[in-house]
Short mmCIF file of C-alpha atoms in Angstrom, two decimals:
data_model
loop_
_atom_site.label_atom_id
_atom_site.label_comp_id
_atom_site.label_asym_id
_atom_site.label_seq_id
_atom_site.Cartn_x
_atom_site.Cartn_y
_atom_site.Cartn_z
CA MET A 1 -12.61 21.67 62.35
CA ARG A 2 -15.42 18.86 62.21
CA ALA A 3 -17.04 17.73 58.67
CA ALA A 4 -20.97 17.58 58.71
CA ARG A 5 -22.28 13.76 59.08
CA ALA A 6 -24.28 14.01 55.93
CA ARG A 7 -28.14 14.99 56.09
CA ARG A 8 -28.81 14.79 51.99
CA ALA A 9 -27.93 11.48 49.95
CA VAL A 10 -24.62 12.89 48.19
CA GLY A 11 -22.49 10.83 49.18
CA LEU A 12 -20.96 9.69 52.64
CA LEU A 13 -19.32 13.17 54.18
CA ALA A 14 -20.58 16.46 54.25
CA GLY A 15 -18.73 19.01 55.04
CA ALA A 16 -18.11 22.08 55.07
CA PHE A 17 -14.93 24.60 56.50
CA LEU A 18 -13.46 28.35 57.63
CA GLY A 19 -9.47 28.45 57.43
CA THR A 20 -6.91 31.33 57.81
CA LEU A 21 -3.16 31.69 57.59
CA GLY A 22 -2.86 32.37 61.26
CA SER A 23 -6.92 34.52 61.90
CA LEU A 24 -9.11 35.47 60.45
CA ALA A 25 -9.12 38.46 58.56
CA PRO A 26 -10.50 41.89 59.75
CA TRP A 27 -12.86 42.33 57.01
CA ALA A 28 -13.87 38.27 57.13
CA ALA A 29 -15.40 38.87 60.66
CA GLY A 30 -17.22 42.33 59.83
CA LEU A 31 -18.90 40.56 57.02
CA VAL A 32 -19.61 37.47 59.16
CA GLY A 33 -21.28 39.48 62.13
CA SER A 34 -22.59 42.23 59.44
CA PRO A 35 -26.41 42.04 60.06
CA GLY A 36 -26.83 40.82 55.95
CA ALA A 37 -25.37 37.58 56.28
CA ALA A 38 -27.43 37.10 59.51
CA ALA A 39 -30.51 37.91 58.54
CA LEU A 40 -29.69 34.84 55.68
CA VAL A 41 -31.25 31.62 55.92
CA SER A 42 -30.08 29.63 55.59
CA VAL A 43 -30.94 26.72 52.45
CA PRO A 44 -30.40 22.75 51.89
CA PRO A 45 -30.77 21.51 47.72
CA PRO A 46 -33.13 19.60 46.36
CA ASP A 47 -31.02 15.66 45.93
CA ALA A 48 -33.34 16.20 42.52
CA CYS A 49 -29.14 14.84 40.76
CA ALA A 50 -28.54 13.04 44.32
CA GLY A 51 -26.86 9.17 42.30
CA ALA A 52 -28.42 10.88 38.96
CA GLY A 53 -24.67 10.27 37.39
CA PRO A 54 -22.14 8.42 37.53
CA ALA A 55 -20.46 9.20 41.67
CA PRO A 56 -18.68 11.32 42.73
CA ILE A 57 -19.63 14.35 40.75
CA ASP A 58 -22.57 14.58 38.25
CA GLY A 59 -21.67 17.23 35.82
CA SER A 60 -24.27 16.17 33.76
CA VAL A 61 -26.53 18.70 31.81
CA GLY A 62 -29.81 18.17 34.17
CA CYS A 63 -27.75 18.31 37.29
CA VAL A 64 -26.81 21.06 36.02
CA ALA A 65 -29.84 22.55 35.27
CA ALA A 66 -31.03 21.50 38.97
CA ALA A 67 -27.96 22.91 40.50
CA LEU A 68 -29.09 26.29 39.05
CA GLY A 69 -32.03 26.19 39.71
CA ALA A 70 -31.59 26.13 43.92
CA ILE A 71 -29.30 28.39 43.25
CA ASP A 72 -32.45 31.14 41.78
CA ALA A 73 -34.53 29.98 44.17
CA ALA A 74 -32.07 31.24 47.13
CA ARG A 75 -30.11 34.44 45.43
CA ALA A 76 -34.20 35.42 44.35
CA ALA A 77 -34.56 35.75 48.25
CA GLU A 78 -31.94 38.69 49.10
CA GLY A 79 -33.37 39.68 45.31
CA LEU A 80 -30.79 39.27 43.59
CA GLY A 81 -31.42 37.41 39.20
CA PRO A 82 -30.76 33.82 38.42
CA MET A 83 -27.72 32.92 38.03
CA VAL A 84 -25.57 32.69 34.70
CA LEU A 85 -22.97 30.81 33.67
CA PRO A 86 -19.85 30.73 30.98
CA SER A 87 -20.81 28.96 27.64
CA ASN A 88 -17.43 27.27 27.44
CA TRP A 89 -18.70 25.06 31.02
CA TYR A 90 -18.33 22.02 30.25
CA THR A 91 -14.82 21.82 28.55
CA LEU A 92 -13.66 23.90 31.33
CA THR A 93 -12.00 21.28 34.28
CA PRO A 94 -14.27 20.92 37.88
CA ALA A 95 -11.16 22.91 39.90
CA GLU A 96 -12.21 25.96 36.41
CA GLN A 97 -15.79 24.96 36.74
CA LEU A 98 -15.75 25.87 40.91
CA PHE A 99 -13.81 28.90 40.19
CA ALA A 100 -16.23 29.98 38.12
CA ALA A 101 -18.74 28.95 39.57
CA LEU A 102 -17.21 31.69 42.59
CA ASP A 103 -16.17 34.31 40.66
CA VAL A 104 -19.88 35.44 38.79
CA GLU A 105 -21.20 35.01 42.77
CA ARG A 106 -18.75 37.31 43.63
CA VAL A 107 -19.90 40.10 40.34
CA ASP A 108 -23.37 39.90 40.79
CA ARG A 109 -23.18 40.84 43.70
CA GLY A 110 -20.85 43.94 42.98
CA LEU A 111 -17.66 42.97 43.91
CA PRO A 112 -14.20 42.95 42.35
CA PRO A 113 -13.93 39.57 40.53
CA LEU A 114 -11.19 37.17 41.42
CA VAL A 115 -8.10 37.75 38.74
CA GLY A 116 -7.16 33.67 38.34
CA ILE A 117 -5.77 30.81 39.47
CA GLU A 118 -3.17 31.04 41.01
CA PRO A 119 -1.10 27.71 40.12
CA ASP A 120 0.93 27.69 44.13
CA LEU A 121 -2.14 28.75 45.59
CA ALA A 122 -4.03 25.91 43.47
CA ALA A 123 -1.62 23.67 44.01
CA ALA A 124 -1.49 24.39 47.67
CA ALA A 125 -5.77 23.70 47.63
CA GLN A 126 -4.72 20.38 45.85
CA GLY A 127 -3.35 19.13 48.81
CA GLY A 128 -6.60 20.21 50.42
CA ALA A 129 -9.42 18.56 48.64
CA ALA A 130 -6.79 15.63 48.38
CA ALA A 131 -6.53 15.70 53.18
CA ALA A 132 -10.33 16.59 52.40
CA ALA A 133 -8.96 18.41 54.99
CA ASP A 134 -8.66 23.02 54.39
CA PRO A 135 -6.04 23.58 52.07
CA ALA A 136 -2.82 26.22 54.03
CA LEU A 137 0.33 27.57 52.74
CA GLN A 138 3.65 26.41 53.94
CA PRO A 139 4.98 29.80 55.79
CA SER A 140 7.62 29.64 52.75
CA TYR A 141 5.05 29.36 50.17
CA GLY A 142 5.83 30.26 46.97
CA PRO A 143 7.81 33.92 45.33
CA LEU A 144 4.06 35.23 45.63
CA GLY A 145 4.48 36.84 48.95
CA VAL A 146 1.00 36.66 50.69
CA ALA A 147 -0.83 39.41 52.80
CA TRP A 148 -3.50 37.14 53.95
CA ALA A 149 -5.88 33.95 52.74
CA GLY A 150 -9.05 32.58 53.82
CA SER A 151 -9.81 29.60 52.14
CA VAL A 152 -12.39 26.72 52.94
CA TRP A 153 -13.60 22.55 52.16
CA ALA A 154 -16.78 20.28 51.20
CA ALA A 155 -16.89 16.60 50.25
CA GLY A 156 -19.71 14.64 49.32
CA LEU A 157 -21.40 16.98 46.65
CA THR A 158 -22.73 16.31 43.59
CA ASP A 159 -20.66 18.31 41.43
CA PRO A 160 -18.66 21.93 41.84
CA LEU A 161 -22.38 23.75 41.93
CA ALA A 162 -23.27 22.32 45.03
CA ALA A 163 -20.03 23.15 46.74
CA ASP A 164 -20.53 26.68 45.44
CA TYR A 165 -24.36 26.09 46.79
CA ALA A 166 -23.21 25.13 50.44
CA TRP A 167 -20.44 27.96 51.22
CA LEU A 168 -23.25 29.99 50.59
CA TYR A 169 -26.18 29.36 50.89
CA ASP A 170 -26.74 26.24 52.97
CA ASP A 171 -23.48 27.38 55.75
CA GLY A 172 -26.04 28.90 58.65
CA PRO A 173 -27.59 27.65 61.49
CA GLY A 174 -28.45 24.23 60.53
CA GLY A 175 -27.63 23.66 57.92
CA ILE A 176 -23.98 21.99 57.35
CA ASN A 177 -21.65 24.05 58.73
CA LEU A 178 -21.11 22.75 62.74
CA ASP A 179 -19.19 26.09 63.93
CA CYS A 180 -22.53 26.93 62.91
CA GLY A 181 -24.94 26.10 66.35
CA PRO A 182 -29.08 26.28 65.89
CA SER A 183 -29.24 30.03 67.16
CA GLY A 184 -26.39 31.17 65.05
CA GLY A 185 -22.55 31.72 65.94
CA GLY A 186 -19.10 33.77 65.49
CA GLY A 187 -18.43 30.45 62.89
CA CYS A 188 -21.59 31.33 60.76
CA TRP A 189 -21.01 32.09 57.19
CA GLY A 190 -17.95 32.12 57.71
CA HIS A 191 -16.82 29.77 53.98
CA ARG A 192 -19.27 32.77 52.57
CA ALA A 193 -17.28 36.07 53.57
CA VAL A 194 -14.36 33.75 53.04
CA VAL A 195 -16.03 33.60 49.28
CA LEU A 196 -17.43 37.32 49.27
CA THR A 197 -14.32 38.59 50.37
CA PRO A 198 -14.18 43.19 49.92
CA CYS A 199 -11.29 42.81 48.03
CA SER A 200 -9.64 43.72 44.38
CA GLY A 201 -6.74 42.21 43.14
CA CYS A 202 -7.50 38.81 44.68
CA LEU A 203 -6.08 35.66 43.72
CA ALA A 204 -7.27 32.10 43.69
CA GLY A 205 -6.57 28.72 44.38
CA THR A 206 -9.16 25.57 43.66
CA ALA A 207 -9.63 21.77 43.54
CA VAL A 208 -11.22 19.22 43.19
CA ALA A 209 -10.23 15.56 44.19
CA THR A 210 -12.36 11.50 45.09
CA VAL A 211 -11.56 10.20 48.39
CA GLY A 212 -12.48 7.82 50.60
CA VAL A 213 -13.61 4.51 49.76
CA PRO A 214 -17.01 4.36 48.14
CA GLY A 215 -15.15 7.25 46.39
CA VAL A 216 -17.00 10.53 46.93
CA ALA A 217 -15.96 14.86 45.45
CA SER A 218 -13.95 17.09 48.41
CA TYR A 219 -13.43 20.38 47.29
CA ALA A 220 -11.12 23.25 48.06
CA ALA A 221 -10.76 26.71 47.41
CA LEU A 222 -9.02 29.04 49.14
CA VAL A 223 -8.84 33.18 48.65
CA ALA A 224 -5.82 34.96 48.67
CA ALA A 225 -4.63 38.97 48.92
CA PRO A 226 -0.85 38.74 47.02
CA SER A 227 1.59 40.65 48.69
CA THR A 228 3.51 41.46 45.79
CA PRO A 229 2.92 40.80 42.29
CA ALA A 230 0.91 38.00 41.02
CA PRO A 231 3.15 35.04 38.54
CA PRO A 232 1.93 33.87 35.51
CA LEU A 233 -2.64 32.70 36.42
CA SER A 234 -3.70 29.25 34.53
CA PHE A 235 -7.20 30.74 34.02
CA SER A 236 -8.48 33.33 34.62
CA TRP A 237 -12.17 35.32 34.56
CA GLN A 238 -10.74 37.59 32.43
CA ASP A 239 -9.53 36.10 29.61
CA ASP A 240 -11.97 32.47 30.57
CA VAL A 241 -14.53 33.50 32.24
CA ALA A 242 -16.01 37.19 30.98
CA PRO A 243 -15.83 36.78 27.68
CA TYR A 244 -18.89 33.82 27.64
CA LEU A 245 -20.84 34.99 29.77
CA ALA A 246 -22.98 36.09 27.46
CA GLY A 247 -25.93 33.16 26.84
CA GLY A 248 -23.97 31.61 28.85
CA VAL A 249 -25.63 28.75 31.07
CA THR A 250 -28.55 28.43 33.45
CA ALA A 251 -30.75 26.59 34.37
CA ALA A 252 -33.87 27.87 31.11
CA HIS A 253 -30.91 27.12 29.14
CA PRO A 254 -28.56 24.37 30.64
CA THR A 255 -26.03 23.73 27.28
CA GLY A 256 -26.05 27.49 26.80
CA THR A 257 -26.95 29.27 24.18
CA ALA A 258 -24.13 31.45 22.68
CA SER A 259 -22.95 30.54 18.88
CA ILE A 260 -19.73 28.49 19.06
CA ALA A 261 -19.66 27.80 15.03
CA ILE A 262 -19.26 29.66 11.28
CA ALA A 263 -18.42 27.00 8.09
CA PRO A 264 -18.61 28.59 4.88
CA THR A 265 -20.80 26.54 2.30
CA ARG A 266 -17.77 25.06 -0.82
CA ASP A 267 -18.69 28.62 -3.07
CA GLY A 268 -18.59 31.15 0.16
CA ALA A 269 -21.50 32.42 -0.64
CA GLY A 270 -23.84 30.52 2.45
CA TYR A 271 -22.79 29.49 6.35
CA TRP A 272 -23.96 28.29 9.13
CA VAL A 273 -23.89 29.08 12.43
CA ALA A 274 -24.45 26.27 15.80
CA THR A 275 -25.18 27.31 19.05
CA ALA A 276 -23.98 25.72 22.42
CA ASP A 277 -27.94 23.82 22.37
CA GLY A 278 -27.21 22.19 19.24
CA GLN A 279 -29.46 24.51 16.53
CA VAL A 280 -27.68 25.26 12.92
CA TYR A 281 -29.34 28.19 11.49
CA PRO A 282 -28.31 28.54 7.61
CA PHE A 283 -27.25 32.07 5.89
CA GLY A 284 -27.38 32.80 2.06
CA ASP A 285 -27.01 29.22 -0.28
CA ALA A 286 -26.67 26.88 3.21
CA THR A 287 -29.42 23.95 2.83
CA PHE A 288 -30.80 23.53 6.06
CA ASP A 289 -29.63 19.13 6.54
CA GLY A 290 -30.72 19.38 10.51
CA SER A 291 -29.68 20.05 13.70
CA MET A 292 -29.75 19.34 18.16
CA GLY A 293 -31.59 22.00 18.70
CA GLY A 294 -35.07 20.73 21.13
CA GLN A 295 -32.81 17.13 21.33
CA VAL A 296 -30.78 15.92 24.86
CA ILE A 297 -27.08 16.15 24.37
CA ASN A 298 -24.97 14.87 27.52
CA ALA A 299 -22.13 17.93 26.16
CA PRO A 300 -22.15 21.44 24.56
CA LEU A 301 -21.43 22.30 21.16
CA VAL A 302 -18.17 23.36 20.92
CA GLY A 303 -17.14 23.40 16.66
CA MET A 304 -19.31 22.64 13.51
CA VAL A 305 -17.48 21.30 10.67
CA ARG A 306 -18.89 21.04 6.80
CA THR A 307 -17.94 18.20 4.30
CA PRO A 308 -15.63 19.16 1.51
CA ASP A 309 -18.41 18.91 -0.85
CA GLY A 310 -20.54 21.13 1.03
CA ALA A 311 -23.78 19.45 0.86
CA GLY A 312 -23.67 17.71 5.36
CA TYR A 313 -21.88 18.92 8.53
CA TRP A 314 -20.99 17.68 11.84
CA LEU A 315 -22.04 19.35 15.09
CA LEU A 316 -19.40 17.96 17.82
CA GLY A 317 -20.35 18.32 20.91
CA ALA A 318 -17.25 18.39 24.23
CA ASP A 319 -17.47 15.37 25.06
CA GLY A 320 -16.33 14.31 21.58
CA GLY A 321 -19.57 13.47 20.74
CA VAL A 322 -20.72 13.35 16.66
CA PHE A 323 -23.83 14.93 14.81
CA ALA A 324 -23.51 13.61 10.52
CA PHE A 325 -26.62 15.71 8.49
CA GLY A 326 -26.49 15.50 4.77
CA ASP A 327 -24.23 13.29 3.58
CA ALA A 328 -22.02 13.42 5.99
CA THR A 329 -21.38 10.16 7.72
CA PHE A 330 -21.23 8.94 11.73
CA GLU A 331 -17.28 7.34 11.73
CA GLY A 332 -17.35 7.14 15.65
CA SER A 333 -17.00 9.27 18.49
CA THR A 334 -16.05 9.95 21.50
CA GLY A 335 -19.11 10.10 23.85
CA ALA A 336 -19.20 6.94 24.91
CA MET A 337 -15.34 7.26 26.49
CA ALA A 338 -14.03 8.85 29.45
CA LEU A 339 -11.90 12.20 28.16
CA ALA A 340 -8.42 13.40 30.51
CA ALA A 341 -9.67 17.30 28.30
CA PRO A 342 -12.71 17.75 26.21
CA VAL A 343 -12.58 17.06 22.98
CA LEU A 344 -11.56 20.90 21.37
CA ALA A 345 -12.04 21.01 17.53
CA MET A 346 -12.50 18.06 14.52
CA ALA A 347 -11.34 18.54 10.98
CA PRO A 348 -12.22 16.14 8.50
CA THR A 349 -10.44 13.71 6.43
CA ALA A 350 -9.98 15.03 1.81
CA ASP A 351 -12.83 12.96 0.87
CA GLY A 352 -15.21 12.46 3.64
CA ARG A 353 -14.73 9.56 5.24
CA GLY A 354 -13.79 10.28 7.72
CA TYR A 355 -12.22 12.61 10.49
CA TRP A 356 -9.86 13.67 13.66
CA MET A 357 -10.64 15.15 16.61
CA VAL A 358 -8.05 17.48 20.02
CA GLY A 359 -8.52 17.29 23.31
CA ALA A 360 -7.37 20.45 24.75
CA ASP A 361 -4.29 18.55 26.65
CA GLY A 362 -3.26 17.15 22.04
CA GLY A 363 -4.83 13.64 23.20
CA VAL A 364 -5.71 12.81 19.17
CA PHE A 365 -9.18 10.73 17.86
CA ALA A 366 -9.01 9.53 14.31
CA PHE A 367 -12.19 7.47 13.24
CA GLY A 368 -13.01 6.13 9.70
CA ASP A 369 -10.01 6.70 6.72
CA ALA A 370 -8.14 9.37 8.60
CA PRO A 371 -4.13 8.63 9.55
CA PHE A 372 -3.56 8.82 12.93
CA MET A 373 0.52 10.37 13.32
CA GLY A 374 0.55 11.45 17.09
CA SER A 375 -0.52 13.09 19.43
CA LEU A 376 0.88 15.37 23.00
CA PRO A 377 -0.18 13.12 25.44
CA GLY A 378 1.38 10.17 23.25
CA VAL A 379 4.80 11.96 23.05
CA GLY A 380 4.95 12.47 27.19
CA VAL A 381 3.76 16.64 26.51
CA ALA A 382 1.90 17.69 29.36
CA VAL A 383 -0.81 21.08 28.04
CA HIS A 384 -4.01 21.57 28.48
CA ASP A 385 -5.23 24.72 26.46
CA VAL A 386 -4.43 23.16 22.41
CA VAL A 387 -7.00 24.88 20.76
CA GLY A 388 -7.23 23.67 16.57
CA LEU A 389 -6.37 21.27 14.72
CA VAL A 390 -5.73 20.75 10.95
CA PRO A 391 -4.64 18.47 8.85
CA THR A 392 -2.23 18.52 5.57
CA ALA A 393 -3.18 18.32 2.30
CA ASP A 394 -2.38 14.54 1.62
CA GLY A 395 -4.04 14.21 4.98
CA ARG A 396 -0.57 12.60 6.29
CA GLY A 397 0.02 15.15 8.24
CA TYR A 398 -1.82 17.35 10.81
CA TRP A 399 -0.36 20.44 13.46
CA MET A 400 -2.19 21.51 16.68
CA VAL A 401 -1.69 24.99 17.77
CA GLY A 402 -2.33 26.07 21.68
CA ALA A 403 -3.85 29.19 22.96
CA ASP A 404 -0.23 30.11 23.54
CA GLY A 405 0.78 30.14 19.72
CA GLY A 406 2.69 26.31 20.48
CA VAL A 407 2.75 24.26 16.97
CA PHE A 408 3.09 20.93 17.27
CA ALA A 409 3.09 18.59 13.95
CA PHE A 410 3.29 15.59 12.92
CA GLY A 411 3.52 12.75 10.49
CA ASP A 412 4.46 15.14 7.45
CA ALA A 413 3.03 18.33 7.99
CA PRO A 414 6.65 21.33 8.31
CA PHE A 415 6.76 22.47 11.77
CA MET A 416 7.30 25.88 10.38
CA GLY A 417 7.31 28.60 12.85
CA SER A 418 5.75 29.40 15.71
CA LEU A 419 4.56 32.30 18.75
CA PRO A 420 7.72 31.21 21.86
CA GLY A 421 9.52 30.71 19.22
CA VAL A 422 10.28 34.11 17.91
CA GLY A 423 9.44 35.69 21.31
CA VAL A 424 5.44 36.61 21.02
CA ARG A 425 3.66 36.33 24.13
CA ALA A 426 0.04 34.95 24.09
CA THR A 427 -2.65 33.87 25.53
CA ASP A 428 -5.53 34.04 23.09
CA ILE A 429 -4.68 32.31 19.55
CA SER A 430 -7.73 31.02 18.55
CA GLY A 431 -7.34 28.62 14.79
CA ILE A 432 -5.44 27.71 12.56
CA ALA A 433 -5.96 27.20 9.42
CA ALA A 434 -3.12 25.76 6.42
CA SER A 435 -2.01 27.47 3.79
CA PRO A 436 -2.99 25.83 -0.27
CA GLY A 437 0.80 25.46 -0.90
CA GLY A 438 0.80 22.45 1.96
CA ARG A 439 4.34 24.47 3.72
CA GLY A 440 3.03 26.89 6.25
CA TYR A 441 0.22 27.88 8.74
CA TRP A 442 -1.56 30.63 9.89
CA MET A 443 -3.13 30.66 13.86
CA VAL A 444 -5.77 33.54 14.21
CA GLY A 445 -5.86 35.65 18.29
CA ALA A 446 -9.54 35.94 19.64
CA ASP A 447 -8.73 39.88 19.32
CA GLY A 448 -8.45 39.07 16.02
CA GLY A 449 -4.91 39.22 15.21
CA VAL A 450 -3.27 36.86 12.78
CA PHE A 451 -0.20 35.71 12.41
CA ALA A 452 1.80 34.10 9.21
CA PHE A 453 5.22 31.03 9.06
CA GLY A 454 5.65 29.08 5.84
CA ASP A 455 4.48 30.52 2.43
CA ALA A 456 1.43 31.18 4.23
CA PRO A 457 1.37 34.80 3.34
CA PHE A 458 0.29 37.99 6.00
CA MET A 459 -2.10 39.67 4.64
CA GLY A 460 -3.56 42.21 7.51
CA SER A 461 -5.23 41.77 10.84
CA LEU A 462 -8.10 43.22 12.84
CA ARG A 463 -5.25 44.14 15.09
#
């Protein structure tokens, strides 16, 4: 397979390959040669984002909007409506974004979604992306077992949506696929065939790497049908994509419009609701003190926190950007920093003159009078699913909780138990709250299940 020389100003390389383990499965060969695929016209995307942001990947709001606009125009030619990405798009890693985009393309065409990212397949995809070549599985591939698999690769493109575009819409005659001649041939639309494999229960591996000097982004994906039951997934359609499609990211609303947070007033007689694009809506005795609605933000909002006296609030972006309203004071942010993981939660100090922020990897950022008491990367713990942080009553410690209900205690915060510690398997814990006595905490799952530890009493749940 050969890489195509770039014909657009998006990097040094631009290529896409079809690779299989052995030979192309019969269903894929049939799709490549189908009248529907043959009738497609390869359409190069506009260069609206080329060089618009930091190399090698530009996942900014503007480039997402431009990419979605190009995808929507190509989809319209197939009779499809606009593409909707999950509202948590900007909190996902590039590899997770690639998976989400490809799965949305499948579901919008009536195909079963790829179930999720399987770690061994992801590792194989990462090897291909790092080598700037088709990912391949070793004959001794893991405990999963594979009945068949297909792979695709591309490089020199702006972001995961550009890779999606290349594989699905620019892969025919005149496109970036050099295995497809000007008048057609067996290799035309081969990458599209892999992405749109008509299979049920298939798994995926997706990866993004930086290659070459100067560096360009390299994208790879594997689609595989397991011959044995699949092991646990690191990311799934059901849990990490589908629930976030309502009010999601579109070309018209590139930051999404889904509600992402609710904050009660001090007396409990009202509350504010915030959306991912920065809007704030007050209810009851909550007062409107401002919002980011209609303003340019670098990343969607992921949280909203009331000040302790109830006379203001902060809005939190996935990049750690902080926006203060009312008597909330701005004490700093990570908006200008390159983060290892998106910021997901924020908690204020008792006097409101400081706050902590926590990333999905358990990294903690302390501002104002909030003391730094430690973080998971600092103690060598590697996780990717921390979903909340809550301080102790005296502010000299804090707990973190992961999506699996694992609890991590720092400073004077006592460890009172966790879900893995009592043999409960979970993947959907969404928050943690401290008990008034400071010797316990509650956790809540996405299904409304409540788990109480220490002196936190269990008083019921939705599950």
